[in-house]
XYZ file of C-alpha atoms in Angstrom:
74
model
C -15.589 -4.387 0.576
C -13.692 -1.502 -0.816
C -12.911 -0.140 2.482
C -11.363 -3.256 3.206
C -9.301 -3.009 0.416
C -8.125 0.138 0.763
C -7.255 -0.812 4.549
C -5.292 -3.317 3.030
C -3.619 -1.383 0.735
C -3.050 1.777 3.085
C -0.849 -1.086 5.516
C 1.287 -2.187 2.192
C 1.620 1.185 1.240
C 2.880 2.253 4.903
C 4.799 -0.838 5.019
C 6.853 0.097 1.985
C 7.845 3.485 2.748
C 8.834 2.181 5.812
C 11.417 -0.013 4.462
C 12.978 2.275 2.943
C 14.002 3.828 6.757
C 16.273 1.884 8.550
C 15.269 3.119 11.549
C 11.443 2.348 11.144
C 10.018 -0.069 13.651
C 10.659 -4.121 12.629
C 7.096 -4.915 11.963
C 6.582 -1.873 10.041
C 9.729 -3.087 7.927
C 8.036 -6.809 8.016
C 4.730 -5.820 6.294
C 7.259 -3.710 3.496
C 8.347 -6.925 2.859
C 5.661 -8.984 2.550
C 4.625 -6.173 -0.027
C 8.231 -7.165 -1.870
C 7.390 -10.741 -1.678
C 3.618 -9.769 -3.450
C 4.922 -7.132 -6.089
C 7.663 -10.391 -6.891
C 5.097 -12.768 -7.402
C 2.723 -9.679 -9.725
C 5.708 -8.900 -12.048
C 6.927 -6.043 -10.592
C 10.187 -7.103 -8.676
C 12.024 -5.111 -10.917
C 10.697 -1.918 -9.543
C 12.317 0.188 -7.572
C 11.152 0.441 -4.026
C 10.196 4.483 -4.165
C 8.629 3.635 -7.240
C 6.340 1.081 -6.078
C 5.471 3.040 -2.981
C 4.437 5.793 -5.058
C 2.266 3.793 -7.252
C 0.302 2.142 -3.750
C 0.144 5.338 -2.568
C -1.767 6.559 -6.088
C -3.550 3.737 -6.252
C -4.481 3.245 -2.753
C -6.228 6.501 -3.321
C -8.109 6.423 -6.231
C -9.452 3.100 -4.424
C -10.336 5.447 -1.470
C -12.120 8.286 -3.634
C -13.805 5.405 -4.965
C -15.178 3.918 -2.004
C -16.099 7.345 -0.777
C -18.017 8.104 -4.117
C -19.641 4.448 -3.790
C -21.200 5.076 -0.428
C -24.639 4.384 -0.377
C -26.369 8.375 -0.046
C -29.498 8.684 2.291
């Protein structure tokens, strides 16, 4: 399940650094802004785009360390 999320996560975070390029492919750009339309409906439209991207990118790996630490050991 956590690997899932941080699947997830890794795409939104990719998708909002990418919208900050012009020049990035479209549906690159699209999934930035479906992560605009989520951070809107969360509270944090007010955010500045680099900042948000920085704080997925943070959190996206402390979810990653996490799943990695989580792993069942055998």
């Amino acid at each position: 399940m956590l690997v899932l999320m941080v699947a997830a996560l890794a795409a939104l975070t990719l998708g909002v650094f990418a919208s900050l390029n012009p020049n990035a492919p479209l549906w690159l750009r699209s999934v930035g802004s479906l992560e605009t339309v989520l951070s809107g409906q969360v509270g944090l439209g007010g955010v500045a785009t680099f900042t948000r991207a920085l704080g997925l990118m943070a959190l996206t790996s402390l979810l990653a360390g996490l799943a990695a630490y989580c792993k069942p050991r055998g």
